[in-house]
XYZ file of C-alpha atoms in Angstrom:
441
model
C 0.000 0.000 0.000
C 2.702 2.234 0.884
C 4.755 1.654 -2.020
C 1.632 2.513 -4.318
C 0.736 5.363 -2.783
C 4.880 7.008 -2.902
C 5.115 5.761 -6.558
C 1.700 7.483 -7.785
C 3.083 10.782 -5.319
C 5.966 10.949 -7.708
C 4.119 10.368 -10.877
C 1.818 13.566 -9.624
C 5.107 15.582 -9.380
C 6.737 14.605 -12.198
C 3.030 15.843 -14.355
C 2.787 18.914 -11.955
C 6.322 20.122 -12.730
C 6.526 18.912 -16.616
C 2.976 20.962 -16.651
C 3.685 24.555 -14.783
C 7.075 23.678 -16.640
C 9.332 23.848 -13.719
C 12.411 23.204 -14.607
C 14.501 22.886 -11.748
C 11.771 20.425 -9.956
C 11.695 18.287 -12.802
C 15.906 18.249 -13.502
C 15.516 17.370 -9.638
C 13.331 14.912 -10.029
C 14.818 13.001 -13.018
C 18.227 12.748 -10.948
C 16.572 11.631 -7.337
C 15.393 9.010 -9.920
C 18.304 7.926 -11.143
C 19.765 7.850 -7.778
C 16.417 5.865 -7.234
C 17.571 3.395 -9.470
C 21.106 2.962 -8.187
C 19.810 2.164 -5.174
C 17.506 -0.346 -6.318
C 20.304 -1.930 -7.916
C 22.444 -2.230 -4.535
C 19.345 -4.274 -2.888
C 17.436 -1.528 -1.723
C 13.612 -2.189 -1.589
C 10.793 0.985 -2.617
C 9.303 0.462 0.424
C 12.516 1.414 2.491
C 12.802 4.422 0.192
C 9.114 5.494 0.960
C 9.875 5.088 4.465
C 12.983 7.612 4.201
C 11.202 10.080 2.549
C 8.511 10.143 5.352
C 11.096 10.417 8.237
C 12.910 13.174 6.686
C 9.804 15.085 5.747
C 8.676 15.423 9.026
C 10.866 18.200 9.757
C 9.769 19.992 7.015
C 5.700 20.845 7.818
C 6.739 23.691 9.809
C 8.747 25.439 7.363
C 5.671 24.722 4.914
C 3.088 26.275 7.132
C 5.328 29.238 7.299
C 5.824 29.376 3.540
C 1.909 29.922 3.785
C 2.044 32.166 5.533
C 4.722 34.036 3.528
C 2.841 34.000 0.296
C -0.421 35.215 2.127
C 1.898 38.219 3.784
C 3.373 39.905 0.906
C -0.572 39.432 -1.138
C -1.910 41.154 1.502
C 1.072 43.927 1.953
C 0.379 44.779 -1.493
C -3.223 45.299 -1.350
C -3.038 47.566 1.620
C 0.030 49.876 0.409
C 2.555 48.631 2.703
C 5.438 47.266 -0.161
C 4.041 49.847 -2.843
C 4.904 52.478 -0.286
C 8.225 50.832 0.579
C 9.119 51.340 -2.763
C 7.804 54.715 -3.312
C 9.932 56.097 -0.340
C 12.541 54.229 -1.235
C 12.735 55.493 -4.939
C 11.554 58.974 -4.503
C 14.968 60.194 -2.150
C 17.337 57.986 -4.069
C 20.959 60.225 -4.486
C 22.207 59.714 -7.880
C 26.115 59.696 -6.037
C 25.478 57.001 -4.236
C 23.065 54.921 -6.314
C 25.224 51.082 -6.130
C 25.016 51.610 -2.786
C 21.393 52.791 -2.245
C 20.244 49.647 -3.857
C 22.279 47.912 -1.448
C 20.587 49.651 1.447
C 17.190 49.199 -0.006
C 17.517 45.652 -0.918
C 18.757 44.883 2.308
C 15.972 46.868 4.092
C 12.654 45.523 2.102
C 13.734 41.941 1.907
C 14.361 42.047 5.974
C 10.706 43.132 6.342
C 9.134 41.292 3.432
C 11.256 38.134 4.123
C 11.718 37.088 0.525
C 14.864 37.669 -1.551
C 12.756 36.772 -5.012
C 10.053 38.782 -3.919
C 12.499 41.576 -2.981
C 13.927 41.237 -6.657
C 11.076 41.002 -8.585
C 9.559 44.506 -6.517
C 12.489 47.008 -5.765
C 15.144 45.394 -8.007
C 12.991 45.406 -11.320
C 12.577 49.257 -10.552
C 16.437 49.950 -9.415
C 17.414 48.112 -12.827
C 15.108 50.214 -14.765
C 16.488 53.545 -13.636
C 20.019 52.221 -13.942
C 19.329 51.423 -17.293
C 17.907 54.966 -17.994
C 21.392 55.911 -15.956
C 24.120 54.176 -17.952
C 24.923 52.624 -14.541
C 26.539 49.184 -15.317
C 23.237 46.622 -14.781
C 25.029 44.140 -13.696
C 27.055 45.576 -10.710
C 23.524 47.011 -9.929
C 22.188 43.628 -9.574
C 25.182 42.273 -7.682
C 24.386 45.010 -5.042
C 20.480 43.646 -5.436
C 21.653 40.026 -4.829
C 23.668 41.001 -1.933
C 21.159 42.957 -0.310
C 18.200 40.764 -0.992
C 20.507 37.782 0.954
C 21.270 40.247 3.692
C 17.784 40.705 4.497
C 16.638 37.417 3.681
C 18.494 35.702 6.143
C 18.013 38.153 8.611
C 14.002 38.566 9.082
C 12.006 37.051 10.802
C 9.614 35.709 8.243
C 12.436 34.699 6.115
C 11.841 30.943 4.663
C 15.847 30.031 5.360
C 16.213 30.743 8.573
C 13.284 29.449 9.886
C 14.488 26.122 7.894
C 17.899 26.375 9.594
C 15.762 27.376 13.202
C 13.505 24.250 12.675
C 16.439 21.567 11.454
C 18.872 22.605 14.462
C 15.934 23.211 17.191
C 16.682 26.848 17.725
C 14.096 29.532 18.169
C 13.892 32.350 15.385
C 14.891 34.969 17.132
C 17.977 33.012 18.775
C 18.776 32.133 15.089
C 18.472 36.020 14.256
C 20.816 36.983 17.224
C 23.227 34.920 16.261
C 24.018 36.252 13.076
C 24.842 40.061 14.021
C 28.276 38.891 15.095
C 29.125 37.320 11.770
C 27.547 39.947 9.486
C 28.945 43.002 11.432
C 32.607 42.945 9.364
C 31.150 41.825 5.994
C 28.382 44.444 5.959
C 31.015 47.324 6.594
C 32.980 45.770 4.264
C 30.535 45.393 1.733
C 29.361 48.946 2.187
C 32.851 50.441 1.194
C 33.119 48.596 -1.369
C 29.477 49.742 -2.920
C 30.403 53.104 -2.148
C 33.711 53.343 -3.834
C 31.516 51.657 -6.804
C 28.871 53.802 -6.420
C 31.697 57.106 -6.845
C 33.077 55.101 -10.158
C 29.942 54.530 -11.691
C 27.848 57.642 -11.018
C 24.210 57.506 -11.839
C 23.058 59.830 -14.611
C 19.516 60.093 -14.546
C 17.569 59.234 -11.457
C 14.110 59.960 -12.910
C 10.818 57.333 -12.837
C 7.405 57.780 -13.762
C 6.864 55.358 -10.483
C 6.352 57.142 -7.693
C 3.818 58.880 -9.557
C 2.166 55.747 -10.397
C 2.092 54.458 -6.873
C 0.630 57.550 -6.095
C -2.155 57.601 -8.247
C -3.063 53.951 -7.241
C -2.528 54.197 -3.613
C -3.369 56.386 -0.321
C 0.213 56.313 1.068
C -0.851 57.665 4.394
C 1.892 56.628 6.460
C -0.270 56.704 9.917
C -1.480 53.694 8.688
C 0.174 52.147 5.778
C 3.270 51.084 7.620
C 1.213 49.162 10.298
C 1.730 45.793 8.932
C 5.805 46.424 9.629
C 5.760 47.837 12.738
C 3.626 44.578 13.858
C 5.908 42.761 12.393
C 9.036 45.121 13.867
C 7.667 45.311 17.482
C 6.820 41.253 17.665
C 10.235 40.591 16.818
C 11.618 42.613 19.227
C 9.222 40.940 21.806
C 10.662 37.719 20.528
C 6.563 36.833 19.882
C 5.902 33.287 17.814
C 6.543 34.515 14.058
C 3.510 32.917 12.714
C 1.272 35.061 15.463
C 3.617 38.219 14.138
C 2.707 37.290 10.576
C -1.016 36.391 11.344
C -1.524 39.615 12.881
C 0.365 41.285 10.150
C -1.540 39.599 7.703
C -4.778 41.131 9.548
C -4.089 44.227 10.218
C -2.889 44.741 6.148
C -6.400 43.136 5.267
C -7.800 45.975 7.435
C -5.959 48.798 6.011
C -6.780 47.041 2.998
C -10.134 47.345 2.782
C -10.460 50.692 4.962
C -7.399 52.813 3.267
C -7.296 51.548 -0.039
C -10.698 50.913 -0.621
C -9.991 47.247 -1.702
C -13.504 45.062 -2.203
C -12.725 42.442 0.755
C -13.222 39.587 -1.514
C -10.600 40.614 -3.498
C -8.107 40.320 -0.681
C -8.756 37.152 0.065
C -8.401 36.273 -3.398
C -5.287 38.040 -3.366
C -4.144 35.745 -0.211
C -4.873 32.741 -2.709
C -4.027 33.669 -6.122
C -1.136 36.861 -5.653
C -1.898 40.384 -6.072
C -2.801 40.953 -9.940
C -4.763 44.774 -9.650
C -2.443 45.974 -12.346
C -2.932 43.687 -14.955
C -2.066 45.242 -18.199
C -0.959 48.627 -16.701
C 2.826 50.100 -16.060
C 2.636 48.617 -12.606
C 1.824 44.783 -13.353
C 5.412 44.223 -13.536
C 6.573 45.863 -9.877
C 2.981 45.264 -7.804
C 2.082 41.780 -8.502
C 2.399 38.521 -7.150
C 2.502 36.544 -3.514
C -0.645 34.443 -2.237
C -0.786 30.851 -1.386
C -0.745 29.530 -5.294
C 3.151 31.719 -5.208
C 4.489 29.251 -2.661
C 3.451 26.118 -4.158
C 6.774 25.533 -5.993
C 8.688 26.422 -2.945
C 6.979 23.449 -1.086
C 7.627 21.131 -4.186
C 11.068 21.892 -3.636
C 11.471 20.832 0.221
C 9.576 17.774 -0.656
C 12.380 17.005 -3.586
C 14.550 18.325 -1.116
C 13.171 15.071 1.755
C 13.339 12.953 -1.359
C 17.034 13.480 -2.609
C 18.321 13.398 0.935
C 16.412 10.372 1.665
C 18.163 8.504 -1.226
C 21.221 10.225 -0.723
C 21.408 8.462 3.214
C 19.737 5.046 1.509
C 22.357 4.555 -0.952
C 25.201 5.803 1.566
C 26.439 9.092 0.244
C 25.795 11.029 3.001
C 27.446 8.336 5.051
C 30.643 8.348 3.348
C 30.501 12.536 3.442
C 30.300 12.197 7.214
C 33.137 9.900 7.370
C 35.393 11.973 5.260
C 34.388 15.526 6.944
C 34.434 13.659 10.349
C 38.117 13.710 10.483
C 38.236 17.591 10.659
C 40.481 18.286 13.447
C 40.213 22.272 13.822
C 37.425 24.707 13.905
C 38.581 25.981 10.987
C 39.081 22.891 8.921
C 35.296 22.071 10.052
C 33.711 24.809 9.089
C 35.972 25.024 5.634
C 34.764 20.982 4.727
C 31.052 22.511 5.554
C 31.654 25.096 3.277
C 32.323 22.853 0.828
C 29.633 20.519 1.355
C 27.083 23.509 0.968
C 29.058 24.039 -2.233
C 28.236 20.003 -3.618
C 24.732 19.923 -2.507
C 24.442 23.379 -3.790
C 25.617 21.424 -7.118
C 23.277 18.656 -6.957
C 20.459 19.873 -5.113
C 19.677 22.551 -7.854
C 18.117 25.254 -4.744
C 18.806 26.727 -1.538
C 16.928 24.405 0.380
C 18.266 20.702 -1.210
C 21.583 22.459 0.161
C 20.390 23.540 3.930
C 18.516 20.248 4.321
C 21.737 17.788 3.175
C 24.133 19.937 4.521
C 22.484 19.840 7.843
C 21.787 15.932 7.620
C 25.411 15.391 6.998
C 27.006 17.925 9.470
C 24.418 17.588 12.570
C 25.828 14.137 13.977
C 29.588 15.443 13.575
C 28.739 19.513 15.417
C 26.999 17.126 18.177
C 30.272 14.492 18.763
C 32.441 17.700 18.912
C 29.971 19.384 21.372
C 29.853 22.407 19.135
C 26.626 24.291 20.437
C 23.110 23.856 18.502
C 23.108 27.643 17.871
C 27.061 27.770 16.626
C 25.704 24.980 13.885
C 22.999 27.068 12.807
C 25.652 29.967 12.476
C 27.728 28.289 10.343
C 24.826 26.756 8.104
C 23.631 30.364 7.847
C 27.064 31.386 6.909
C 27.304 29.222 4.575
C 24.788 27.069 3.029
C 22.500 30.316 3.110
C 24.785 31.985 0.563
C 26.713 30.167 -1.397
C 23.901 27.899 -3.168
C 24.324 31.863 -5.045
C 27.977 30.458 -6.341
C 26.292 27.740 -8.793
C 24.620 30.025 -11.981
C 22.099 26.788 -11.829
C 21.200 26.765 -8.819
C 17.512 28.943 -8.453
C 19.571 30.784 -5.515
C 21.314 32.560 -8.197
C 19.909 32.128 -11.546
C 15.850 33.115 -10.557
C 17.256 36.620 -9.418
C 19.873 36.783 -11.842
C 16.488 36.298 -14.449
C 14.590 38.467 -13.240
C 17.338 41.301 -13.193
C 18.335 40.305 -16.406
C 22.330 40.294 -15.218
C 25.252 37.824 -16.453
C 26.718 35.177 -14.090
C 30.474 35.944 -14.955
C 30.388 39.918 -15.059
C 27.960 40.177 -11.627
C 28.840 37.495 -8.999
C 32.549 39.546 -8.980
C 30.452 42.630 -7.640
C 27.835 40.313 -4.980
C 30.709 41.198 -2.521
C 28.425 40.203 0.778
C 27.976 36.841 -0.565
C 31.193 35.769 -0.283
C 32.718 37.837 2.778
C 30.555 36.451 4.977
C 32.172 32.869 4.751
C 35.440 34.576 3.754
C 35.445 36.493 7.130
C 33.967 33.604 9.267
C 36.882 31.315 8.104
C 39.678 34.240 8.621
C 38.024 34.288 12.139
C 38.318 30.829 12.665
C 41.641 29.843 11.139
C 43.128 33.542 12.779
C 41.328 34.538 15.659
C 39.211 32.184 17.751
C 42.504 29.374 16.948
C 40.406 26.698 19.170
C 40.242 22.818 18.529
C 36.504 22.853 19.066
């Protein structure tokens, strides 16, 4: 019975992602099939690969609900004014001097409140590409400072997807998670920050005009009494270190209110919204900067921890995962450690195709040998954050990199040089290591 029911589960992927035609679930699926079939040919029976898949699933229905809860957010942010506003402020004061480095700032700043790099892209990054188009600003250092802003923030909200992944998988709260990070992040961000400034002196902006702040304007009541609630909810919960699914179900209320009472949205809209995305603008200059989110948004994010559960599962059946530990086991240094986990975030990166394939296996692989070393629950999720969190962005096919990278429009080769935060975050974690904190374990 069991074995019917997994094998007619991954028919019903296999249609669903050949269907919506997503590609990097179905290039996922063909090779957890072929490792399906290696294992098969070692003695291993479908009903022991079913069983896998269940066990390492578990651990993933909390990171689903809150994926729910993510798409449902940024819908209903939208409809009340709170991310059209973000943007409108955002764009309106930009200095033309300073412009690489602005869309650093802002990057960094909407995709720690909205908790979604993509989303973070696809709303202020579309717009900062279009003015530095209009700006002879080189695009693709542009979206470098994009990518590196949209993973600053990512990883460091609250409602971000990744590090409520890396808070469930290690059994850390959120906002431990959170805290954890500032330490690590303090000397790349400065560092970073030069760096987009000196760019941002090089390659001076010519033309900072937009036609969309008046277009947000004419679509929206931007009252800022009230169109900001949503964030501060979300803001002041963090600080109280409040559940983040009550901080985003409140959130999600109070934007349905200001919704319906500010921006004079028909209530059965927004909840179609929730469901569907935000799609008011159809047709109009704004369809490509206001749109998307809702439940239907997050569906291919859940495929992909469920490929995820299935790849690992396989992975530890055939004994891959068991010959990584053994190999990255013998680490005798702090810094050798968190140099072979670097490079195991790297492979699974590789062969996981997204962000998540590499948290999940990286974690499986590295959780038994941080325990045997006594290395503390939150000092593992530091160094998954620090590195599994980023550098899925080194692989140009890996959707870390190339679903931003598309929607920018930027080149692998001529922007990842410029994603500076990206890389000094494990660069600076491993100096620390090897130079500074010079302990066995």
């Amino acid at each position: 019975m069991k074995k019917n029911l997994f094998g007619s589960f991954i028919i019903i992927l296999f249609i669903y992602t050949i269907k919506v035609k997503f590609l990097i679930g179905l290039m996922s699926l063909i090779f957890y099939m072929i490792l399906c079939i290696a294992g098969l040919r070692k003695g291993i029976n479908f009903n022991d690969i079913a069983s896998i898949f269940l066990e390492y699933s578990k651990k993933m229905k909390i990171v689903m609900i809150l994926f729910a809860f993510i798409g449902c957010i940024s819908a209903c942010w939208m409809s009340a004014g709170t991310i059209p506003a973000l943007v409108y402020f955002g764009i309106k004061y930009i200095n033309p001097k300073i412009f690489i480095l602005f869309s650093f700032f802002l990057s960094c700043f909407v995709a720690c409140i909205i908790g979604s790099g993509f989303a973070t892209a696809g709303i202020v990054g579309a717009a900062l590409m279009s003015i530095a188009k209009t700006g002879n600003v080189d695009v693709n250092i542009v979206g470098a400072a994009i990518i590196s802003g949209m993973y600053f923030g990512d990883r460091w909200s609250p409602i971000s997807g990744s590090a409520n992944l890396i808070s469930s998988l290690t059994g850390i709260t959120i906002y431990e998670n959170l805290k954890n990070m500032v330490n690590s992040m303090i000397a790349p961000f400065i560092a970073t920050t030069t760096l987009y400034f000196i760019m941002s002196k090089i390659y001076v902006l010519d033309v900072a005009e937009s036609i969309l702040p008046e277009l947000i304007l004419e679509n929206y009541n931007l009252d800022i009494r009230f169109v900001f609630i949503p964030v501060v909810i979300i803001i002041l919960f963090s600080f109280l270190k409040i559940d983040v699914k009550v901080s985003m179900g409140v959130s999600i209320l109070a934007s349905f209110i200001v919704a319906i009472f500010l921006q004079q949205e028909n209530i059965f809209n927004v909840f179609k919204y929730m469901i569907m995305g935000f799609d008011r603008f159809e047709g109009t200059n704004l369809e490509t900067i206001i749109k998307g989110g809702g439940l239907i948004s997050m569906l291919n994010a859940c495929i992909v921890i469920i490929i995820s559960c299935l790849l690992i599962g396989i992975l530890d059946q055939i004994e891959a995962l068991k010959y990584l530990k053994n190999k990255i086991g013998e680490a005798k240094t702090r810094s050798t450690l968190f140099r072979k986990t670097l490079g195991l975030s790297i492979f699974s990166s590789m062969i996981g195709f997204n962000q998540t394939a590499a948290i999940i296996m990286t974690e499986q692989v590295m959780e038994k040998i941080y325990d045997e070393r006594e290395i503390p629950r939150i000092k593992f999720a530091a160094d998954l954050e620090n590195t599994a969190v980023l550098v899925s962005t080194f692989v140009p096919w890996n959707s870390s990199w190339f679903v931003p990278a598309l929607i920018l429009d930027i080149k692998y080769f001529r922007a990842l040089p410029f994603a500076f935060y990206l890389y000094l975050v494990p660069l600076f974690t491993y100096i620390y290591y090897k130079f500074i904190y010079r302990k066995l374990f």
